[in-house]
XYZ file of C-alpha atoms in Angstrom:
654
model
C 0.000 0.000 0.000
C 1.362 3.444 -0.987
C 0.671 6.630 0.899
C -0.471 9.829 -0.745
C 1.943 12.729 -0.517
C 1.554 14.997 2.453
C 0.389 18.494 1.795
C 2.876 21.301 2.083
C 1.320 22.414 5.322
C -0.116 19.948 7.846
C -3.776 20.578 8.513
C -4.580 21.979 11.872
C -6.475 18.792 12.768
C -3.287 16.704 12.464
C -0.950 19.281 14.023
C 0.549 18.807 17.492
C -1.165 20.704 20.287
C 0.904 23.649 21.410
C 1.395 22.168 24.919
C 2.782 18.869 23.496
C 5.097 20.337 20.918
C 8.188 20.155 23.277
C 7.785 16.339 23.156
C 8.923 16.399 19.545
C 12.413 17.243 20.897
C 12.361 15.432 24.254
C 11.122 12.114 22.873
C 13.924 11.775 20.246
C 16.461 12.680 22.965
C 15.128 9.910 25.219
C 15.299 7.461 22.318
C 18.875 8.554 21.608
C 19.956 7.953 25.238
C 18.272 4.529 25.334
C 19.881 3.501 22.017
C 23.322 4.599 23.233
C 22.872 2.525 26.420
C 21.941 -0.526 24.333
C 24.945 0.130 22.074
C 27.282 0.150 25.078
C 25.824 -3.143 26.339
C 26.093 -4.723 22.895
C 29.673 -3.449 22.533
C 30.716 -5.169 25.784
C 29.009 -8.397 24.697
C 30.552 -8.339 21.211
C 34.017 -7.567 22.590
C 33.836 -10.565 24.925
C 32.556 -12.801 22.118
C 35.280 -11.727 19.690
C 37.958 -12.130 22.349
C 36.718 -15.668 22.991
C 36.710 -16.371 19.251
C 40.252 -15.044 18.823
C 41.483 -17.047 21.839
C 39.962 -20.224 20.429
C 41.477 -19.573 16.991
C 44.834 -18.850 18.625
C 44.768 -22.054 20.713
C 43.630 -24.067 17.699
C 46.465 -22.748 15.535
C 49.003 -23.425 18.292
C 47.772 -27.005 18.622
C 47.809 -27.554 14.854
C 51.299 -26.110 14.417
C 52.605 -28.152 17.371
C 51.123 -31.321 15.891
C 52.593 -30.599 12.454
C 56.011 -29.925 13.996
C 55.848 -33.166 15.976
C 54.791 -35.023 12.804
C 57.913 -33.683 11.076
C 60.077 -34.923 13.953
C 58.345 -38.332 13.828
C 58.974 -38.538 10.070
C 62.670 -37.808 10.638
C 62.763 -40.391 13.410
C 61.252 -43.039 11.117
C 63.883 -42.352 8.451
C 66.668 -42.810 11.029
C 65.065 -45.949 12.455
C 64.687 -47.359 8.963
C 68.401 -46.832 8.254
C 69.183 -48.257 11.716
C 67.191 -51.382 10.914
C 68.893 -51.695 7.540
C 72.399 -51.460 9.054
C 71.479 -53.876 11.848
C 70.105 -56.341 9.295
C 73.082 -55.865 6.965
C 76.109 -55.117 9.195
C 78.421 -55.813 6.251
C 76.528 -53.582 3.822
C 78.769 -51.861 1.294
C 78.451 -48.432 -0.254
C 76.346 -49.695 -3.160
C 73.791 -51.273 -0.822
C 73.527 -48.093 1.244
C 73.109 -46.015 -1.898
C 70.335 -48.325 -3.115
C 68.598 -48.095 0.261
C 68.873 -44.304 0.302
C 67.286 -44.086 -3.142
C 64.295 -46.160 -1.981
C 63.365 -43.610 0.695
C 60.088 -41.852 -0.196
C 60.420 -38.213 -1.290
C 58.268 -36.924 1.607
C 59.769 -38.934 4.484
C 60.785 -35.812 6.461
C 63.661 -35.096 4.059
C 62.875 -31.480 3.142
C 64.865 -30.391 6.188
C 67.140 -33.478 6.323
C 69.919 -32.551 3.863
C 72.197 -35.551 4.463
C 72.468 -38.745 6.476
C 75.815 -39.614 8.047
C 76.815 -43.184 8.929
C 79.679 -43.268 11.413
C 81.111 -46.731 12.044
C 82.560 -47.355 15.486
C 86.086 -48.640 15.936
C 85.860 -51.890 17.984
C 86.934 -51.383 21.556
C 87.730 -47.694 21.122
C 85.808 -44.423 21.413
C 86.866 -43.456 17.906
C 85.274 -43.541 14.493
C 86.612 -46.029 11.989
C 84.858 -44.570 8.943
C 82.321 -41.856 8.202
C 79.993 -42.072 5.190
C 77.618 -39.411 3.898
C 74.573 -40.050 1.692
C 71.740 -37.877 0.409
C 68.337 -39.584 0.830
C 65.588 -39.768 -1.747
C 65.230 -40.968 -5.371
C 66.991 -38.900 -7.977
C 69.166 -37.149 -5.354
C 71.933 -34.878 -6.690
C 75.455 -36.274 -6.652
C 77.602 -35.042 -3.782
C 81.396 -35.188 -3.735
C 81.488 -37.326 -6.874
C 78.961 -39.968 -5.810
C 75.720 -40.510 -3.963
C 77.757 -41.819 -1.038
C 80.932 -39.944 -0.173
C 83.535 -40.967 2.372
C 84.307 -38.212 4.851
C 87.262 -37.999 7.183
C 86.163 -38.743 10.790
C 88.390 -35.869 11.837
C 85.643 -33.489 10.676
C 83.560 -34.536 13.646
C 86.304 -33.554 16.065
C 85.735 -29.946 15.054
C 82.381 -30.136 16.871
C 83.223 -30.348 20.606
C 79.600 -31.225 21.480
C 79.581 -34.295 19.205
C 81.437 -36.820 21.437
C 78.952 -36.142 24.258
C 76.022 -36.610 21.845
C 77.422 -39.923 20.537
C 78.051 -41.132 24.084
C 74.498 -40.267 25.139
C 73.034 -42.120 22.148
C 75.279 -45.153 22.695
C 74.844 -45.461 26.483
C 71.121 -44.676 26.362
C 70.526 -46.957 23.401
C 68.074 -44.541 21.813
C 67.784 -41.479 19.594
C 69.464 -38.394 21.078
C 69.267 -34.744 20.085
C 72.045 -32.165 20.311
C 71.875 -28.507 21.140
C 72.323 -25.787 18.552
C 75.495 -26.444 16.537
C 77.516 -24.852 13.764
C 77.252 -27.589 11.117
C 79.228 -25.812 8.412
C 82.280 -27.956 9.264
C 80.371 -31.095 8.203
C 79.769 -29.700 4.696
C 76.151 -30.914 4.692
C 74.492 -27.776 3.305
C 73.331 -26.606 6.744
C 75.042 -23.620 8.338
C 73.417 -23.829 11.760
C 71.088 -26.481 13.180
C 71.184 -29.601 15.303
C 72.133 -33.261 15.054
C 70.136 -36.405 15.735
C 72.164 -39.472 16.643
C 70.792 -43.039 16.678
C 73.036 -45.964 17.676
C 73.184 -49.224 15.714
C 73.967 -52.393 17.673
C 74.875 -55.873 16.614
C 72.311 -58.605 16.934
C 68.521 -58.785 16.682
C 67.781 -57.247 20.090
C 69.014 -54.008 21.619
C 71.503 -54.716 24.464
C 69.834 -54.540 27.853
C 72.513 -52.626 29.748
C 75.081 -49.934 29.146
C 78.077 -52.272 29.183
C 76.626 -54.512 26.480
C 75.669 -51.489 24.429
C 79.257 -50.247 24.499
C 80.528 -53.708 23.530
C 78.016 -54.409 20.751
C 77.993 -50.910 19.218
C 78.276 -51.123 15.425
C 77.728 -47.585 14.175
C 75.819 -44.324 14.586
C 73.284 -42.831 12.196
C 73.567 -39.022 12.236
C 71.119 -36.574 10.678
C 71.923 -32.866 10.518
C 68.632 -30.949 10.584
C 68.068 -27.408 9.319
C 65.422 -25.749 11.599
C 64.768 -23.082 8.986
C 63.799 -25.712 6.422
C 61.775 -27.567 9.056
C 59.724 -24.477 9.804
C 59.278 -23.734 6.097
C 56.558 -26.396 6.036
C 54.810 -24.671 8.938
C 54.746 -21.337 7.095
C 52.212 -22.762 4.658
C 49.795 -23.250 7.557
C 50.745 -20.146 9.580
C 47.826 -17.689 9.569
C 48.419 -14.015 9.044
C 49.552 -12.116 12.138
C 51.226 -15.044 13.977
C 54.893 -15.248 14.988
C 56.757 -18.376 16.114
C 59.825 -19.078 18.208
C 61.371 -22.424 19.219
C 63.345 -22.740 22.459
C 65.485 -25.732 23.429
C 65.638 -25.085 27.172
C 63.076 -24.684 29.899
C 63.998 -21.023 30.386
C 62.858 -18.937 27.409
C 65.972 -16.863 26.849
C 67.823 -15.605 23.788
C 70.644 -18.145 24.163
C 68.150 -21.033 24.021
C 66.371 -19.701 20.928
C 66.529 -22.316 18.154
C 64.367 -20.559 15.603
C 62.332 -17.378 15.430
C 60.111 -15.831 12.789
C 60.463 -12.294 14.239
C 62.987 -10.270 16.221
C 63.692 -11.025 19.902
C 65.239 -8.807 22.543
C 68.190 -9.748 24.778
C 65.870 -11.624 27.158
C 64.465 -13.812 24.359
C 61.111 -12.006 24.262
C 59.218 -10.803 21.213
C 60.017 -7.164 20.522
C 56.555 -6.578 19.047
C 54.793 -8.447 21.863
C 52.728 -5.471 23.136
C 49.384 -6.604 24.467
C 48.852 -9.411 21.915
C 48.230 -13.058 22.756
C 51.329 -15.079 23.552
C 51.595 -18.623 24.898
C 54.070 -21.487 25.079
C 53.537 -25.204 24.454
C 55.971 -27.950 25.363
C 56.490 -30.387 22.495
C 56.109 -34.133 23.043
C 59.566 -35.418 22.162
C 60.295 -38.935 23.564
C 64.067 -38.340 23.446
C 63.757 -36.092 26.489
C 64.572 -32.788 24.802
C 62.933 -29.892 26.608
C 61.664 -28.035 23.527
C 59.059 -25.295 23.776
C 57.106 -23.728 20.918
C 56.094 -20.112 21.589
C 53.463 -18.433 19.446
C 52.413 -14.771 19.571
C 49.559 -13.032 17.786
C 50.307 -9.703 16.178
C 47.904 -6.872 15.365
C 46.822 -8.545 12.104
C 45.693 -11.811 13.726
C 42.434 -10.665 15.326
C 41.033 -8.974 12.171
C 41.841 -12.098 10.159
C 39.507 -14.056 12.467
C 36.542 -11.686 12.349
C 37.462 -9.648 15.431
C 37.207 -6.186 13.858
C 33.492 -5.698 14.308
C 33.555 -4.941 18.061
C 35.800 -1.913 17.535
C 33.271 -0.554 15.055
C 30.287 -1.049 17.360
C 30.673 2.248 19.351
C 30.722 4.583 16.396
C 28.354 2.431 14.361
C 25.957 2.203 17.314
C 26.289 5.941 17.887
C 25.445 6.629 14.274
C 22.499 4.249 14.431
C 21.340 5.840 17.674
C 21.396 9.287 16.089
C 19.660 7.894 13.063
C 17.035 6.266 15.281
C 16.471 9.504 17.136
C 16.252 11.345 13.837
C 13.888 8.691 12.595
C 11.617 9.215 15.613
C 11.728 12.948 15.012
C 10.925 12.422 11.339
C 8.100 10.060 12.242
C 6.716 12.652 14.569
C 6.946 15.354 11.938
C 6.428 13.537 8.668
C 4.939 10.086 8.303
C 5.716 10.086 4.592
C 9.436 10.551 5.078
C 9.423 7.989 7.912
C 7.820 5.429 5.625
C 10.337 6.134 2.859
C 13.266 5.853 5.295
C 11.928 2.552 6.652
C 11.761 1.104 3.143
C 15.346 2.137 2.429
C 16.564 0.571 5.683
C 14.758 -2.670 4.812
C 16.621 -2.832 1.500
C 19.950 -2.200 3.225
C 19.271 -4.938 5.798
C 18.407 -7.446 3.079
C 21.605 -6.676 1.177
C 23.640 -7.035 4.385
C 22.019 -10.417 5.063
C 22.917 -11.630 1.555
C 26.552 -10.562 1.976
C 26.825 -12.392 5.297
C 25.334 -15.529 3.703
C 27.897 -15.343 0.885
C 30.785 -14.908 3.359
C 29.633 -17.912 5.394
C 29.471 -20.052 2.249
C 33.088 -19.266 1.417
C 34.501 -19.932 4.914
C 36.627 -23.104 5.172
C 36.449 -26.118 2.859
C 32.851 -27.030 3.651
C 30.468 -25.447 6.171
C 27.724 -27.260 8.094
C 25.181 -26.393 10.799
C 23.379 -28.976 12.908
C 20.217 -28.260 14.866
C 20.716 -30.902 17.545
C 17.150 -30.975 18.830
C 15.387 -31.410 15.470
C 18.288 -33.188 13.759
C 18.150 -30.761 10.822
C 21.423 -30.399 8.939
C 22.252 -27.347 6.792
C 25.410 -27.579 4.673
C 27.247 -25.662 1.938
C 27.850 -26.775 -1.634
C 31.502 -27.523 -0.878
C 30.447 -29.797 1.991
C 28.220 -31.757 -0.396
C 31.043 -32.036 -2.925
C 33.421 -33.500 -0.326
C 30.758 -35.970 0.881
C 29.959 -37.029 -2.715
C 26.426 -35.566 -2.677
C 25.106 -33.752 -5.739
C 24.467 -30.016 -5.392
C 20.751 -30.289 -6.179
C 20.180 -33.051 -3.622
C 18.517 -32.132 -0.339
C 20.483 -32.111 2.904
C 20.844 -35.658 4.234
C 19.338 -36.737 7.515
C 21.527 -37.919 10.374
C 20.662 -41.564 9.636
C 21.699 -41.113 5.991
C 24.889 -39.397 7.085
C 25.776 -42.330 9.358
C 25.477 -44.666 6.361
C 28.150 -42.641 4.515
C 30.705 -43.095 7.333
C 32.945 -46.179 7.381
C 31.566 -48.797 9.827
C 34.929 -49.081 11.609
C 35.000 -45.306 12.233
C 31.320 -44.770 13.063
C 31.484 -45.525 16.801
C 34.569 -43.338 17.290
C 33.051 -40.434 15.337
C 29.825 -40.624 17.346
C 31.898 -40.569 20.530
C 33.824 -37.483 19.381
C 30.593 -35.639 18.572
C 29.004 -36.697 21.877
C 31.995 -35.453 23.878
C 31.683 -32.043 22.226
C 27.900 -31.969 22.794
C 28.364 -32.890 26.481
C 30.985 -30.163 26.942
C 33.840 -32.587 27.668
C 35.809 -30.970 24.837
C 35.596 -27.345 23.758
C 35.758 -28.174 20.061
C 35.451 -31.135 17.711
C 38.312 -32.463 15.564
C 37.621 -35.922 14.138
C 39.225 -37.737 11.190
C 37.232 -40.513 9.539
C 36.430 -42.155 6.218
C 33.369 -41.452 4.066
C 32.093 -43.169 0.946
C 33.124 -41.250 -2.182
C 31.224 -40.942 -5.482
C 32.891 -44.073 -6.913
C 32.314 -46.159 -3.783
C 35.879 -45.718 -2.495
C 36.555 -44.624 1.079
C 38.024 -41.119 1.433
C 39.525 -39.541 4.566
C 38.009 -36.257 5.800
C 38.559 -33.985 8.810
C 35.499 -32.583 10.566
C 35.877 -29.635 12.944
C 33.102 -28.008 14.905
C 31.889 -26.474 18.121
C 28.637 -25.920 20.003
C 27.474 -22.334 19.544
C 24.151 -22.460 21.409
C 22.971 -24.224 24.575
C 19.766 -24.021 26.587
C 19.430 -23.043 30.235
C 20.282 -26.607 31.329
C 23.490 -26.659 29.270
C 22.134 -28.978 26.571
C 23.503 -28.338 23.086
C 21.054 -26.735 20.653
C 23.176 -25.715 17.662
C 26.529 -26.953 16.421
C 28.495 -25.515 13.482
C 31.726 -26.582 11.825
C 33.765 -27.208 8.691
C 34.757 -30.282 6.646
C 38.182 -30.725 4.968
C 39.445 -33.299 2.480
C 42.613 -34.941 3.952
C 42.655 -38.137 1.875
C 46.003 -37.412 0.190
C 47.719 -36.650 3.517
C 46.460 -39.852 5.150
C 47.627 -41.952 2.194
C 51.106 -40.441 2.456
C 51.234 -41.141 6.216
C 50.155 -44.768 5.764
C 52.768 -45.298 3.045
C 55.506 -43.841 5.250
C 54.476 -46.029 8.181
C 54.421 -49.182 6.031
C 57.886 -48.526 4.569
C 59.299 -47.884 8.037
C 57.985 -51.194 9.439
C 58.482 -53.706 6.590
C 61.340 -55.276 4.681
C 61.429 -53.777 1.152
C 62.307 -57.087 -0.568
C 59.879 -59.549 1.051
C 57.228 -57.222 2.573
C 57.735 -59.025 5.875
C 58.117 -57.218 9.190
C 61.577 -55.725 9.583
C 63.660 -56.073 12.722
C 62.284 -52.985 14.458
C 58.661 -53.910 13.746
C 59.193 -57.532 14.780
C 60.885 -56.488 18.033
C 57.902 -54.293 18.847
C 55.425 -57.127 18.159
C 57.645 -59.525 20.132
C 57.670 -57.283 23.225
C 53.917 -56.764 23.070
C 53.174 -60.469 22.630
C 55.513 -61.399 25.500
C 53.857 -58.894 27.838
C 50.435 -60.248 26.850
C 51.584 -63.830 27.460
C 52.849 -62.918 30.944
C 49.597 -61.178 31.816
C 47.261 -63.953 30.675
C 49.674 -66.836 31.403
C 49.688 -68.061 27.820
C 52.314 -69.820 25.733
C 54.351 -68.135 23.063
C 56.569 -69.628 20.387
C 59.644 -68.137 18.669
C 61.027 -69.802 15.522
C 64.352 -68.835 13.959
C 64.902 -70.014 10.361
C 68.093 -69.991 8.316
C 68.346 -71.237 4.712
C 70.920 -73.975 4.105
C 73.518 -73.424 1.378
C 71.897 -70.221 0.162
C 75.221 -68.606 -0.739
C 76.152 -71.223 -3.426
C 72.789 -70.639 -5.111
C 73.249 -66.896 -4.945
C 76.790 -67.134 -6.383
C 75.848 -69.594 -9.147
C 72.595 -68.038 -10.398
C 73.052 -64.383 -9.434
C 71.480 -61.987 -6.961
C 68.291 -61.610 -8.990
C 67.498 -65.317 -8.607
C 68.580 -65.119 -4.965
C 66.088 -62.307 -4.360
C 63.316 -64.314 -6.058
C 64.189 -67.291 -3.865
C 63.938 -65.152 -0.702
C 60.574 -63.771 -1.833
C 59.278 -67.286 -2.559
C 60.468 -68.549 0.830
C 58.783 -65.568 2.531
C 55.450 -66.353 0.856
C 55.707 -70.032 1.806
C 56.448 -69.223 5.431
C 53.453 -66.850 5.630
C 51.242 -69.524 4.061
C 52.355 -72.074 6.675
C 51.382 -69.986 9.734
C 48.184 -68.397 11.005
C 47.076 -64.839 10.353
C 47.622 -64.020 14.042
C 51.302 -65.029 13.805
C 54.054 -62.609 12.747
C 56.741 -63.403 10.170
C 59.826 -61.187 9.864
C 63.118 -61.046 8.028
C 66.080 -60.140 10.236
C 69.018 -60.835 7.922
C 70.057 -61.888 4.427
C 68.593 -65.407 4.532
C 67.416 -65.372 8.168
C 63.731 -65.310 9.051
C 61.858 -65.304 12.341
C 58.306 -66.376 13.215
C 56.330 -65.351 16.314
C 53.577 -67.834 17.300
C 50.829 -66.316 19.470
C 47.462 -67.447 20.733
C 46.434 -70.773 22.244
C 48.999 -73.482 21.474
C 50.989 -76.335 22.920
C 54.484 -77.677 22.325
C 53.064 -80.261 19.949
C 51.122 -77.744 17.832
C 54.168 -75.443 17.693
C 56.302 -78.390 16.515
C 53.729 -79.130 13.813
C 54.079 -75.549 12.599
C 57.863 -75.987 12.445
C 57.473 -79.162 10.384
C 54.954 -77.485 8.092
C 57.323 -74.569 7.458
C 60.201 -76.982 6.778
C 58.121 -79.008 4.304
C 56.847 -75.893 2.515
C 60.312 -74.376 2.144
C 61.798 -77.672 0.918
C 59.391 -77.921 -2.029
C 61.085 -77.414 -5.438
C 60.696 -74.041 -7.087
C 61.083 -72.752 -10.649
C 62.942 -69.418 -10.744
C 64.015 -67.798 -14.032
C 64.062 -71.155 -15.810
C 66.085 -72.908 -13.099
C 64.684 -75.656 -10.878
C 65.992 -75.144 -7.355
C 65.627 -77.028 -4.120
C 66.639 -75.527 -0.808
C 66.307 -76.662 2.775
C 66.347 -74.731 5.990
C 67.371 -75.087 9.607
C 64.829 -74.117 12.235
C 65.039 -73.504 15.948
C 61.987 -73.392 18.247
C 61.824 -71.787 21.701
C 58.684 -71.774 23.849
C 57.693 -69.345 26.572
C 57.950 -69.842 29.493
C 59.959 -73.068 29.638
C 62.745 -72.003 27.228
C 63.068 -68.381 28.363
C 61.409 -65.600 30.345
C 62.378 -62.603 28.209
C 63.344 -61.623 24.675
C 67.057 -62.332 25.086
C 66.681 -65.762 26.634
C 64.032 -66.886 24.139
C 66.099 -65.626 21.201
C 69.180 -67.436 22.512
C 67.257 -70.696 23.044
C 65.819 -70.541 19.527
C 69.234 -69.684 18.068
C 70.909 -72.585 19.892
C 68.210 -74.960 18.679
C 68.569 -73.735 15.086
C 72.334 -74.200 14.976
C 72.028 -77.583 16.679
C 69.606 -78.670 13.968
C 71.880 -77.150 11.284
C 74.886 -79.196 12.532
C 72.826 -82.384 12.612
C 71.452 -81.679 9.140
C 74.928 -81.086 7.701
C 76.187 -84.277 9.319
C 73.435 -86.282 7.611
C 74.162 -84.523 4.288
C 77.888 -85.283 4.528
C 77.148 -88.942 5.199
C 74.847 -89.031 2.177
C 77.489 -87.387 -0.009
C 80.116 -89.912 1.036
C 77.768 -92.712 -0.004
C 77.109 -91.183 -3.491
C 78.751 -88.531 -5.659
C 77.380 -84.981 -5.413
C 75.570 -83.969 -8.617
C 74.736 -80.352 -7.740
C 71.769 -78.537 -6.328
């Protein structure tokens, strides 16, 4: 309905009485004061809300950056442990074997900040280095010093006075050790300043149990010079605008303990631009015992980047609106036509503002969702549907339909994560799980969220969050974990992985008073076959033997390769001495079957040794020794029978 234009002069019938005309000024003033009071209250509320939002964003970024940094350290640790396992399995490995192993390392196994790997062999009985070798990890690595693997004079290490203490700590502790900040330019590894990781390599299948044995059985050290600048380069990609980082290597945050900083520090190790911004420290979880602390500080650009600029605009914006409201009341009192026109214009402005906010919410994050907990209604963005494999024109799925898209093995955990956030046990949600993609494949996603509305009893009413596609990252992590735990030739468990399974199974057997079997297997006369037919046929033979051993045991048992032609089998679950002996006989019969490899018919036998817990040993060392003694006893008896057979008839070859 449209109003007719007002006449130039208001008729006397519609004019204000003379006694009430002062109200035309007093009433707008009262409205102005009331609006300003409401603006002040809203400004306090909005300031508190934005401060809470900024604090949550700050804590979330600190947690994410800490986790990414720890993942980088874990990736470096896995590379060192892999090389440790390789050297322990091949103590006589030459330069060509080490070069081949280095080239098999994946390109993303924490090597962006790991310029070189150093292998320092120990001199038997002395605290000196017999030989130092340098290699550059990764396929297609550039040649250094004339070859992938360059010999380096051990005297270079004497130029670092902190190095002998680091090597001693790694050797006596029997674990990975970290150095303090060092000048690594003397090592010629492409790193001017950084730190060293040292991991000892011992002889034998099991780490020595005491310091004296570790000194006696020390074979070598694996050293990795790390460039902290390159390590933090990966964090820069995920560092929001307005944040500054510093890494300290001591408990006291001082300039001398500063390992890395992304901004200037004063003489006390404090941020120069600290001001009144947020600043907090987080101790990193490093199992080697290093007391590292990650300090993060928010600069003046951090809060606006997280939507915290509106509260500062509330006073003047509220003041303007208050004046406008008072003016509007005055206009309404003096001219209904102009008041109607002004109201229509404000309605248009409000609608445009609502559309802009809707567009901004759609573009926030990878995918945006809102869940009305009481009714179960789910509102989601187009990007959320694309990640979940739902067409854009399809209606929002119900919660029951959404549960069907989640992998059955992840469903219970995801429901628990959501319930913890709804119950207030966690301030925010961060859950990784698999969903069914458009082609039926399972894809990894990361769902983040938080409860934004609760009723008077504290029950959650509304929950909002984002959804990110992390499938590629999870695939890379799984590949790195598999390569670190398995033998590259036979796909069996390597020494480190088998030792871990062995310790776990032994602890479980002690707790539940169960039996446990350990089988050591060594191929007989493997070297003549390898020399006669070549290494390629020898590798095929080892792969065939590995498959036959796995086929002869149960799925609950663990098969590993601990040397060139040495294998080990861990028997778990209900068993007796008789059933374990049957497994040994089955493995022997399977391995002894003829095999066709590259046109050659080969027959090979093996010597096996069985040790049972608890009668043959109470720990890893005693069980391994009992199995080893049994294997070599059987090998001597087998060779005696073979020699007797050869004396009775001429030997015609394998």
